[in-house]
Amino acid sequence: MGELKDDNMQQQTGRSALKLAGMALLMFGFAFALVPLYDVFCDITGINGKTSDVAAQESQQVDFSREVTVEFVAYINPGLGWDFTPEMKKITVHPGETHTIAYRATNNTTMNSIGQAVPSVSPGLAAQYLNKIECFCFNRQPLEAGKDAELPLVFYVDPAIPDDINTLTLAYTLFSAKPEPVTQ
């Protein structure tokens, strides 16, 4: 009778271990799938705050009856060793007007390095209405040790921006980047 009880207990323990391993595998798979699912969800709802990484054409229409405030923010990924700031904190624009502003980057380290800026816009729905004609975020930015650079941004706010969006914030996060591979 004791052997039967031990066999039954081992079977239950084995089934429990298999169930736990299966659950762990399912949780890993779900976590792995979250990033693409999040991207799809954000693309459908328009709340991701991602701007286009392709240069826009200049607007042919300006809406002088309306003004929108564009705020500029800069973040630096820890460990980069750079200063990175917008030269102006905000600007009021008419939708469709082209404007040029600049960010300033300074490499405070003793080594040459490369930075890559990643933009985001809030509110996220406004991202599709911020058009960048020229942007330092389109390319990696090499900067020699101790040097600084002015990084231009040429943009406009699409005149089709919804009336309830009066302020949008363009934030760049600067990351360390590897050199682009050399193509033959």
JSON list of C-alpha atoms in Angstrom, two decimals:
[
{"chain": "A", "resi": 1, "resn": "MET", "atom": "CA", "xyz": [0.00, 0.00, 0.00]},
{"chain": "A", "resi": 2, "resn": "GLY", "atom": "CA", "xyz": [2.89, 2.39, 0.82]},
{"chain": "A", "resi": 3, "resn": "GLU", "atom": "CA", "xyz": [4.48, 1.75, -2.60]},
{"chain": "A", "resi": 4, "resn": "LEU", "atom": "CA", "xyz": [1.22, 2.63, -4.36]},
{"chain": "A", "resi": 5, "resn": "LYS", "atom": "CA", "xyz": [1.02, 5.86, -2.41]},
{"chain": "A", "resi": 6, "resn": "ASP", "atom": "CA", "xyz": [4.67, 6.72, -3.31]},
{"chain": "A", "resi": 7, "resn": "ASP", "atom": "CA", "xyz": [4.06, 5.98, -7.03]},
{"chain": "A", "resi": 8, "resn": "ASN", "atom": "CA", "xyz": [0.91, 8.13, -6.98]},
{"chain": "A", "resi": 9, "resn": "MET", "atom": "CA", "xyz": [2.84, 10.94, -5.27]},
{"chain": "A", "resi": 10, "resn": "GLN", "atom": "CA", "xyz": [5.67, 10.72, -7.86]},
{"chain": "A", "resi": 11, "resn": "GLN", "atom": "CA", "xyz": [3.15, 10.87, -10.72]},
{"chain": "A", "resi": 12, "resn": "GLN", "atom": "CA", "xyz": [1.49, 13.93, -9.20]},
{"chain": "A", "resi": 13, "resn": "THR", "atom": "CA", "xyz": [4.89, 15.57, -8.67]},
{"chain": "A", "resi": 14, "resn": "GLY", "atom": "CA", "xyz": [5.89, 14.80, -12.27]},
{"chain": "A", "resi": 15, "resn": "ARG", "atom": "CA", "xyz": [2.61, 16.22, -13.64]},
{"chain": "A", "resi": 16, "resn": "SER", "atom": "CA", "xyz": [3.02, 19.33, -11.49]},
{"chain": "A", "resi": 17, "resn": "ALA", "atom": "CA", "xyz": [6.57, 19.81, -12.76]},
{"chain": "A", "resi": 18, "resn": "LEU", "atom": "CA", "xyz": [5.39, 19.44, -16.38]},
{"chain": "A", "resi": 19, "resn": "LYS", "atom": "CA", "xyz": [2.56, 21.91, -15.81]},
{"chain": "A", "resi": 20, "resn": "LEU", "atom": "CA", "xyz": [4.95, 24.42, -14.25]},
{"chain": "A", "resi": 21, "resn": "ALA", "atom": "CA", "xyz": [7.44, 24.01, -17.10]},
{"chain": "A", "resi": 22, "resn": "GLY", "atom": "CA", "xyz": [4.61, 24.45, -19.62]},
{"chain": "A", "resi": 23, "resn": "MET", "atom": "CA", "xyz": [3.38, 27.58, -17.85]},
{"chain": "A", "resi": 24, "resn": "ALA", "atom": "CA", "xyz": [6.91, 29.01, -17.79]},
{"chain": "A", "resi": 25, "resn": "LEU", "atom": "CA", "xyz": [7.26, 28.32, -21.52]},
{"chain": "A", "resi": 26, "resn": "LEU", "atom": "CA", "xyz": [3.90, 29.97, -22.24]},
{"chain": "A", "resi": 27, "resn": "MET", "atom": "CA", "xyz": [4.84, 33.03, -20.15]},
{"chain": "A", "resi": 28, "resn": "PHE", "atom": "CA", "xyz": [8.17, 33.32, -21.99]},
{"chain": "A", "resi": 29, "resn": "GLY", "atom": "CA", "xyz": [6.40, 33.07, -25.36]},
{"chain": "A", "resi": 30, "resn": "PHE", "atom": "CA", "xyz": [3.84, 35.68, -24.31]},
{"chain": "A", "resi": 31, "resn": "ALA", "atom": "CA", "xyz": [6.56, 38.07, -23.10]},
{"chain": "A", "resi": 32, "resn": "PHE", "atom": "CA", "xyz": [8.45, 37.55, -26.36]},
{"chain": "A", "resi": 33, "resn": "ALA", "atom": "CA", "xyz": [5.30, 38.34, -28.39]},
{"chain": "A", "resi": 34, "resn": "LEU", "atom": "CA", "xyz": [4.47, 41.50, -26.41]},
{"chain": "A", "resi": 35, "resn": "VAL", "atom": "CA", "xyz": [6.79, 43.82, -28.36]},
{"chain": "A", "resi": 36, "resn": "PRO", "atom": "CA", "xyz": [5.36, 43.09, -31.83]},
{"chain": "A", "resi": 37, "resn": "LEU", "atom": "CA", "xyz": [1.83, 43.03, -30.39]},
{"chain": "A", "resi": 38, "resn": "TYR", "atom": "CA", "xyz": [2.43, 46.41, -28.74]},
{"chain": "A", "resi": 39, "resn": "ASP", "atom": "CA", "xyz": [3.75, 47.85, -32.02]},
{"chain": "A", "resi": 40, "resn": "VAL", "atom": "CA", "xyz": [0.67, 46.59, -33.90]},
{"chain": "A", "resi": 41, "resn": "PHE", "atom": "CA", "xyz": [-1.66, 47.96, -31.21]},
{"chain": "A", "resi": 42, "resn": "CYS", "atom": "CA", "xyz": [0.07, 51.34, -31.26]},
{"chain": "A", "resi": 43, "resn": "ASP", "atom": "CA", "xyz": [0.02, 51.52, -35.07]},
{"chain": "A", "resi": 44, "resn": "ILE", "atom": "CA", "xyz": [-3.71, 50.76, -35.11]},
{"chain": "A", "resi": 45, "resn": "THR", "atom": "CA", "xyz": [-4.61, 53.23, -32.36]},
{"chain": "A", "resi": 46, "resn": "GLY", "atom": "CA", "xyz": [-2.01, 55.86, -33.25]},
{"chain": "A", "resi": 47, "resn": "ILE", "atom": "CA", "xyz": [-0.83, 56.25, -29.65]},
{"chain": "A", "resi": 48, "resn": "ASN", "atom": "CA", "xyz": [2.78, 55.20, -30.04]},
{"chain": "A", "resi": 49, "resn": "GLY", "atom": "CA", "xyz": [4.30, 58.69, -30.41]},
{"chain": "A", "resi": 50, "resn": "LYS", "atom": "CA", "xyz": [6.68, 57.45, -33.11]},
{"chain": "A", "resi": 51, "resn": "THR", "atom": "CA", "xyz": [7.46, 59.88, -35.87]},
{"chain": "A", "resi": 52, "resn": "SER", "atom": "CA", "xyz": [8.34, 58.92, -39.41]},
{"chain": "A", "resi": 53, "resn": "ASP", "atom": "CA", "xyz": [11.98, 58.17, -40.12]},
{"chain": "A", "resi": 54, "resn": "VAL", "atom": "CA", "xyz": [11.62, 59.40, -43.70]},
{"chain": "A", "resi": 55, "resn": "ALA", "atom": "CA", "xyz": [12.05, 63.05, -44.72]},
{"chain": "A", "resi": 56, "resn": "ALA", "atom": "CA", "xyz": [8.78, 64.82, -45.51]},
{"chain": "A", "resi": 57, "resn": "GLN", "atom": "CA", "xyz": [8.15, 67.26, -48.34]},
{"chain": "A", "resi": 58, "resn": "GLU", "atom": "CA", "xyz": [7.54, 70.90, -47.49]},
{"chain": "A", "resi": 59, "resn": "SER", "atom": "CA", "xyz": [3.91, 71.84, -46.88]},
{"chain": "A", "resi": 60, "resn": "GLN", "atom": "CA", "xyz": [2.15, 73.75, -49.64]},
{"chain": "A", "resi": 61, "resn": "GLN", "atom": "CA", "xyz": [-0.58, 75.09, -47.32]},
{"chain": "A", "resi": 62, "resn": "VAL", "atom": "CA", "xyz": [-0.45, 77.17, -44.13]},
{"chain": "A", "resi": 63, "resn": "ASP", "atom": "CA", "xyz": [-3.34, 77.56, -41.72]},
{"chain": "A", "resi": 64, "resn": "PHE", "atom": "CA", "xyz": [-2.92, 81.14, -40.43]},
{"chain": "A", "resi": 65, "resn": "SER", "atom": "CA", "xyz": [-6.18, 80.92, -38.45]},
{"chain": "A", "resi": 66, "resn": "ARG", "atom": "CA", "xyz": [-4.64, 78.63, -35.88]},
{"chain": "A", "resi": 67, "resn": "GLU", "atom": "CA", "xyz": [-1.55, 78.28, -33.69]},
{"chain": "A", "resi": 68, "resn": "VAL", "atom": "CA", "xyz": [0.05, 75.19, -32.20]},
{"chain": "A", "resi": 69, "resn": "THR", "atom": "CA", "xyz": [2.80, 75.15, -29.57]},
{"chain": "A", "resi": 70, "resn": "VAL", "atom": "CA", "xyz": [5.65, 72.71, -30.15]},
{"chain": "A", "resi": 71, "resn": "GLU", "atom": "CA", "xyz": [7.81, 71.93, -27.11]},
{"chain": "A", "resi": 72, "resn": "PHE", "atom": "CA", "xyz": [11.31, 70.47, -27.44]},
{"chain": "A", "resi": 73, "resn": "VAL", "atom": "CA", "xyz": [12.85, 68.08, -24.92]},
{"chain": "A", "resi": 74, "resn": "ALA", "atom": "CA", "xyz": [16.14, 66.16, -24.87]},
{"chain": "A", "resi": 75, "resn": "TYR", "atom": "CA", "xyz": [17.13, 63.07, -22.91]},
{"chain": "A", "resi": 76, "resn": "ILE", "atom": "CA", "xyz": [20.48, 61.29, -22.82]},
{"chain": "A", "resi": 77, "resn": "ASN", "atom": "CA", "xyz": [20.91, 57.59, -22.30]},
{"chain": "A", "resi": 78, "resn": "PRO", "atom": "CA", "xyz": [23.11, 57.14, -19.19]},
{"chain": "A", "resi": 79, "resn": "GLY", "atom": "CA", "xyz": [26.75, 56.44, -19.88]},
{"chain": "A", "resi": 80, "resn": "LEU", "atom": "CA", "xyz": [26.98, 58.30, -23.19]},
{"chain": "A", "resi": 81, "resn": "GLY", "atom": "CA", "xyz": [28.99, 61.19, -21.73]},
{"chain": "A", "resi": 82, "resn": "TRP", "atom": "CA", "xyz": [27.38, 63.86, -23.90]},
{"chain": "A", "resi": 83, "resn": "ASP", "atom": "CA", "xyz": [25.36, 66.98, -23.21]},
{"chain": "A", "resi": 84, "resn": "PHE", "atom": "CA", "xyz": [22.32, 67.28, -25.45]},
{"chain": "A", "resi": 85, "resn": "THR", "atom": "CA", "xyz": [19.86, 70.19, -25.32]},
{"chain": "A", "resi": 86, "resn": "PRO", "atom": "CA", "xyz": [17.45, 72.00, -27.62]},
{"chain": "A", "resi": 87, "resn": "GLU", "atom": "CA", "xyz": [18.46, 75.58, -28.37]},
{"chain": "A", "resi": 88, "resn": "MET", "atom": "CA", "xyz": [14.86, 76.64, -27.70]},
{"chain": "A", "resi": 89, "resn": "LYS", "atom": "CA", "xyz": [12.34, 75.05, -25.35]},
{"chain": "A", "resi": 90, "resn": "LYS", "atom": "CA", "xyz": [9.21, 75.82, -27.36]},
{"chain": "A", "resi": 91, "resn": "ILE", "atom": "CA", "xyz": [7.86, 77.63, -30.38]},
{"chain": "A", "resi": 92, "resn": "THR", "atom": "CA", "xyz": [4.38, 78.65, -31.49]},
{"chain": "A", "resi": 93, "resn": "VAL", "atom": "CA", "xyz": [3.69, 77.86, -35.14]},
{"chain": "A", "resi": 94, "resn": "HIS", "atom": "CA", "xyz": [0.91, 78.05, -37.70]},
{"chain": "A", "resi": 95, "resn": "PRO", "atom": "CA", "xyz": [0.19, 74.56, -39.05]},
{"chain": "A", "resi": 96, "resn": "GLY", "atom": "CA", "xyz": [1.92, 74.18, -42.41]},
{"chain": "A", "resi": 97, "resn": "GLU", "atom": "CA", "xyz": [4.69, 76.72, -41.68]},
{"chain": "A", "resi": 98, "resn": "THR", "atom": "CA", "xyz": [8.21, 75.37, -42.02]},
{"chain": "A", "resi": 99, "resn": "HIS", "atom": "CA", "xyz": [10.53, 76.10, -39.09]},
{"chain": "A", "resi": 100, "resn": "THR", "atom": "CA", "xyz": [14.16, 75.37, -38.33]},
{"chain": "A", "resi": 101, "resn": "ILE", "atom": "CA", "xyz": [15.44, 74.85, -34.82]},
{"chain": "A", "resi": 102, "resn": "ALA", "atom": "CA", "xyz": [18.59, 73.17, -33.54]},
{"chain": "A", "resi": 103, "resn": "TYR", "atom": "CA", "xyz": [19.77, 70.94, -30.75]},
{"chain": "A", "resi": 104, "resn": "ARG", "atom": "CA", "xyz": [23.30, 71.22, -29.40]},
{"chain": "A", "resi": 105, "resn": "ALA", "atom": "CA", "xyz": [25.36, 68.11, -28.65]},
{"chain": "A", "resi": 106, "resn": "THR", "atom": "CA", "xyz": [28.68, 68.13, -26.78]},
{"chain": "A", "resi": 107, "resn": "ASN", "atom": "CA", "xyz": [30.94, 65.12, -26.39]},
{"chain": "A", "resi": 108, "resn": "ASN", "atom": "CA", "xyz": [32.36, 65.52, -22.87]},
{"chain": "A", "resi": 109, "resn": "THR", "atom": "CA", "xyz": [34.46, 62.36, -23.07]},
{"chain": "A", "resi": 110, "resn": "THR", "atom": "CA", "xyz": [38.08, 61.85, -24.14]},
{"chain": "A", "resi": 111, "resn": "MET", "atom": "CA", "xyz": [37.05, 59.49, -26.93]},
{"chain": "A", "resi": 112, "resn": "ASN", "atom": "CA", "xyz": [35.38, 60.00, -30.27]},
{"chain": "A", "resi": 113, "resn": "SER", "atom": "CA", "xyz": [31.88, 58.53, -30.21]},
{"chain": "A", "resi": 114, "resn": "ILE", "atom": "CA", "xyz": [28.68, 58.28, -32.18]},
{"chain": "A", "resi": 115, "resn": "GLY", "atom": "CA", "xyz": [25.17, 59.20, -31.04]},
{"chain": "A", "resi": 116, "resn": "GLN", "atom": "CA", "xyz": [21.78, 58.32, -32.47]},
{"chain": "A", "resi": 117, "resn": "ALA", "atom": "CA", "xyz": [18.69, 60.31, -31.54]},
{"chain": "A", "resi": 118, "resn": "VAL", "atom": "CA", "xyz": [15.33, 58.56, -31.32]},
{"chain": "A", "resi": 119, "resn": "PRO", "atom": "CA", "xyz": [12.27, 60.86, -31.46]},
{"chain": "A", "resi": 120, "resn": "SER", "atom": "CA", "xyz": [8.87, 60.53, -29.88]},
{"chain": "A", "resi": 121, "resn": "VAL", "atom": "CA", "xyz": [5.89, 62.85, -29.79]},
{"chain": "A", "resi": 122, "resn": "SER", "atom": "CA", "xyz": [3.23, 63.32, -27.18]},
{"chain": "A", "resi": 123, "resn": "PRO", "atom": "CA", "xyz": [0.35, 63.17, -27.28]},
{"chain": "A", "resi": 124, "resn": "GLY", "atom": "CA", "xyz": [0.96, 60.05, -29.36]},
{"chain": "A", "resi": 125, "resn": "LEU", "atom": "CA", "xyz": [-1.84, 60.90, -31.78]},
{"chain": "A", "resi": 126, "resn": "ALA", "atom": "CA", "xyz": [0.05, 64.07, -32.76]},
{"chain": "A", "resi": 127, "resn": "ALA", "atom": "CA", "xyz": [3.05, 62.12, -34.06]},
{"chain": "A", "resi": 128, "resn": "GLN", "atom": "CA", "xyz": [1.48, 61.63, -37.47]},
{"chain": "A", "resi": 129, "resn": "TYR", "atom": "CA", "xyz": [1.05, 65.42, -37.84]},
{"chain": "A", "resi": 130, "resn": "LEU", "atom": "CA", "xyz": [4.66, 66.39, -37.08]},
{"chain": "A", "resi": 131, "resn": "ASN", "atom": "CA", "xyz": [6.59, 66.28, -40.35]},
{"chain": "A", "resi": 132, "resn": "LYS", "atom": "CA", "xyz": [10.38, 66.44, -40.36]},
{"chain": "A", "resi": 133, "resn": "ILE", "atom": "CA", "xyz": [11.88, 67.71, -43.61]},
{"chain": "A", "resi": 134, "resn": "GLU", "atom": "CA", "xyz": [15.43, 67.48, -42.27]},
{"chain": "A", "resi": 135, "resn": "CYS", "atom": "CA", "xyz": [16.39, 65.87, -38.99]},
{"chain": "A", "resi": 136, "resn": "PHE", "atom": "CA", "xyz": [19.58, 64.83, -37.27]},
{"chain": "A", "resi": 137, "resn": "CYS", "atom": "CA", "xyz": [17.63, 61.77, -36.11]},
{"chain": "A", "resi": 138, "resn": "PHE", "atom": "CA", "xyz": [17.73, 60.34, -39.66]},
{"chain": "A", "resi": 139, "resn": "ASN", "atom": "CA", "xyz": [21.48, 59.60, -39.28]},
{"chain": "A", "resi": 140, "resn": "ARG", "atom": "CA", "xyz": [24.03, 58.68, -36.67]},
{"chain": "A", "resi": 141, "resn": "GLN", "atom": "CA", "xyz": [25.98, 61.65, -35.34]},
{"chain": "A", "resi": 142, "resn": "PRO", "atom": "CA", "xyz": [29.75, 61.16, -34.94]},
{"chain": "A", "resi": 143, "resn": "LEU", "atom": "CA", "xyz": [31.34, 63.61, -32.53]},
{"chain": "A", "resi": 144, "resn": "GLU", "atom": "CA", "xyz": [35.01, 63.93, -31.68]},
{"chain": "A", "resi": 145, "resn": "ALA", "atom": "CA", "xyz": [36.18, 64.02, -28.09]},
{"chain": "A", "resi": 146, "resn": "GLY", "atom": "CA", "xyz": [35.57, 67.40, -26.46]},
{"chain": "A", "resi": 147, "resn": "LYS", "atom": "CA", "xyz": [33.77, 68.81, -29.51]},
{"chain": "A", "resi": 148, "resn": "ASP", "atom": "CA", "xyz": [30.24, 70.05, -29.95]},
{"chain": "A", "resi": 149, "resn": "ALA", "atom": "CA", "xyz": [27.85, 70.25, -32.87]},
{"chain": "A", "resi": 150, "resn": "GLU", "atom": "CA", "xyz": [24.67, 72.02, -33.85]},
{"chain": "A", "resi": 151, "resn": "LEU", "atom": "CA", "xyz": [22.08, 69.48, -34.99]},
{"chain": "A", "resi": 152, "resn": "PRO", "atom": "CA", "xyz": [19.38, 71.06, -37.19]},
{"chain": "A", "resi": 153, "resn": "LEU", "atom": "CA", "xyz": [15.72, 70.10, -37.34]},
{"chain": "A", "resi": 154, "resn": "VAL", "atom": "CA", "xyz": [13.48, 71.42, -40.12]},
{"chain": "A", "resi": 155, "resn": "PHE", "atom": "CA", "xyz": [9.82, 70.62, -39.53]},
{"chain": "A", "resi": 156, "resn": "TYR", "atom": "CA", "xyz": [6.20, 71.65, -39.86]},
{"chain": "A", "resi": 157, "resn": "VAL", "atom": "CA", "xyz": [2.95, 70.67, -38.21]},
{"chain": "A", "resi": 158, "resn": "ASP", "atom": "CA", "xyz": [0.44, 69.28, -40.69]},
{"chain": "A", "resi": 159, "resn": "PRO", "atom": "CA", "xyz": [-2.56, 71.61, -41.16]},
{"chain": "A", "resi": 160, "resn": "ALA", "atom": "CA", "xyz": [-4.82, 68.55, -40.77]},
{"chain": "A", "resi": 161, "resn": "ILE", "atom": "CA", "xyz": [-3.88, 68.28, -37.07]},
{"chain": "A", "resi": 162, "resn": "PRO", "atom": "CA", "xyz": [-7.08, 67.91, -35.01]},
{"chain": "A", "resi": 163, "resn": "ASP", "atom": "CA", "xyz": [-8.42, 71.10, -33.43]},
{"chain": "A", "resi": 164, "resn": "ASP", "atom": "CA", "xyz": [-8.19, 69.63, -29.92]},
{"chain": "A", "resi": 165, "resn": "ILE", "atom": "CA", "xyz": [-4.38, 69.31, -30.15]},
{"chain": "A", "resi": 166, "resn": "ASN", "atom": "CA", "xyz": [-2.93, 72.72, -29.30]},
{"chain": "A", "resi": 167, "resn": "THR", "atom": "CA", "xyz": [0.41, 71.60, -27.85]},
{"chain": "A", "resi": 168, "resn": "LEU", "atom": "CA", "xyz": [2.69, 68.77, -28.80]},
{"chain": "A", "resi": 169, "resn": "THR", "atom": "CA", "xyz": [6.02, 67.77, -27.34]},
{"chain": "A", "resi": 170, "resn": "LEU", "atom": "CA", "xyz": [8.87, 66.46, -29.47]},
{"chain": "A", "resi": 171, "resn": "ALA", "atom": "CA", "xyz": [11.32, 64.53, -27.31]},
{"chain": "A", "resi": 172, "resn": "TYR", "atom": "CA", "xyz": [14.60, 63.07, -28.46]},
{"chain": "A", "resi": 173, "resn": "THR", "atom": "CA", "xyz": [16.53, 60.45, -26.54]},
{"chain": "A", "resi": 174, "resn": "LEU", "atom": "CA", "xyz": [20.19, 60.25, -27.50]},
{"chain": "A", "resi": 175, "resn": "PHE", "atom": "CA", "xyz": [21.79, 56.80, -27.44]},
{"chain": "A", "resi": 176, "resn": "SER", "atom": "CA", "xyz": [25.31, 55.57, -28.08]},
{"chain": "A", "resi": 177, "resn": "ALA", "atom": "CA", "xyz": [25.54, 54.04, -31.57]},
{"chain": "A", "resi": 178, "resn": "LYS", "atom": "CA", "xyz": [28.02, 51.82, -33.32]},
{"chain": "A", "resi": 179, "resn": "PRO", "atom": "CA", "xyz": [29.62, 53.01, -36.55]},
{"chain": "A", "resi": 180, "resn": "GLU", "atom": "CA", "xyz": [27.64, 52.17, -39.69]},
{"chain": "A", "resi": 181, "resn": "PRO", "atom": "CA", "xyz": [29.01, 49.12, -41.48]},
{"chain": "A", "resi": 182, "resn": "VAL", "atom": "CA", "xyz": [31.21, 49.85, -44.46]},
{"chain": "A", "resi": 183, "resn": "THR", "atom": "CA", "xyz": [29.69, 48.60, -47.70]},
{"chain": "A", "resi": 184, "resn": "GLN", "atom": "CA", "xyz": [31.86, 47.52, -50.61]}
]
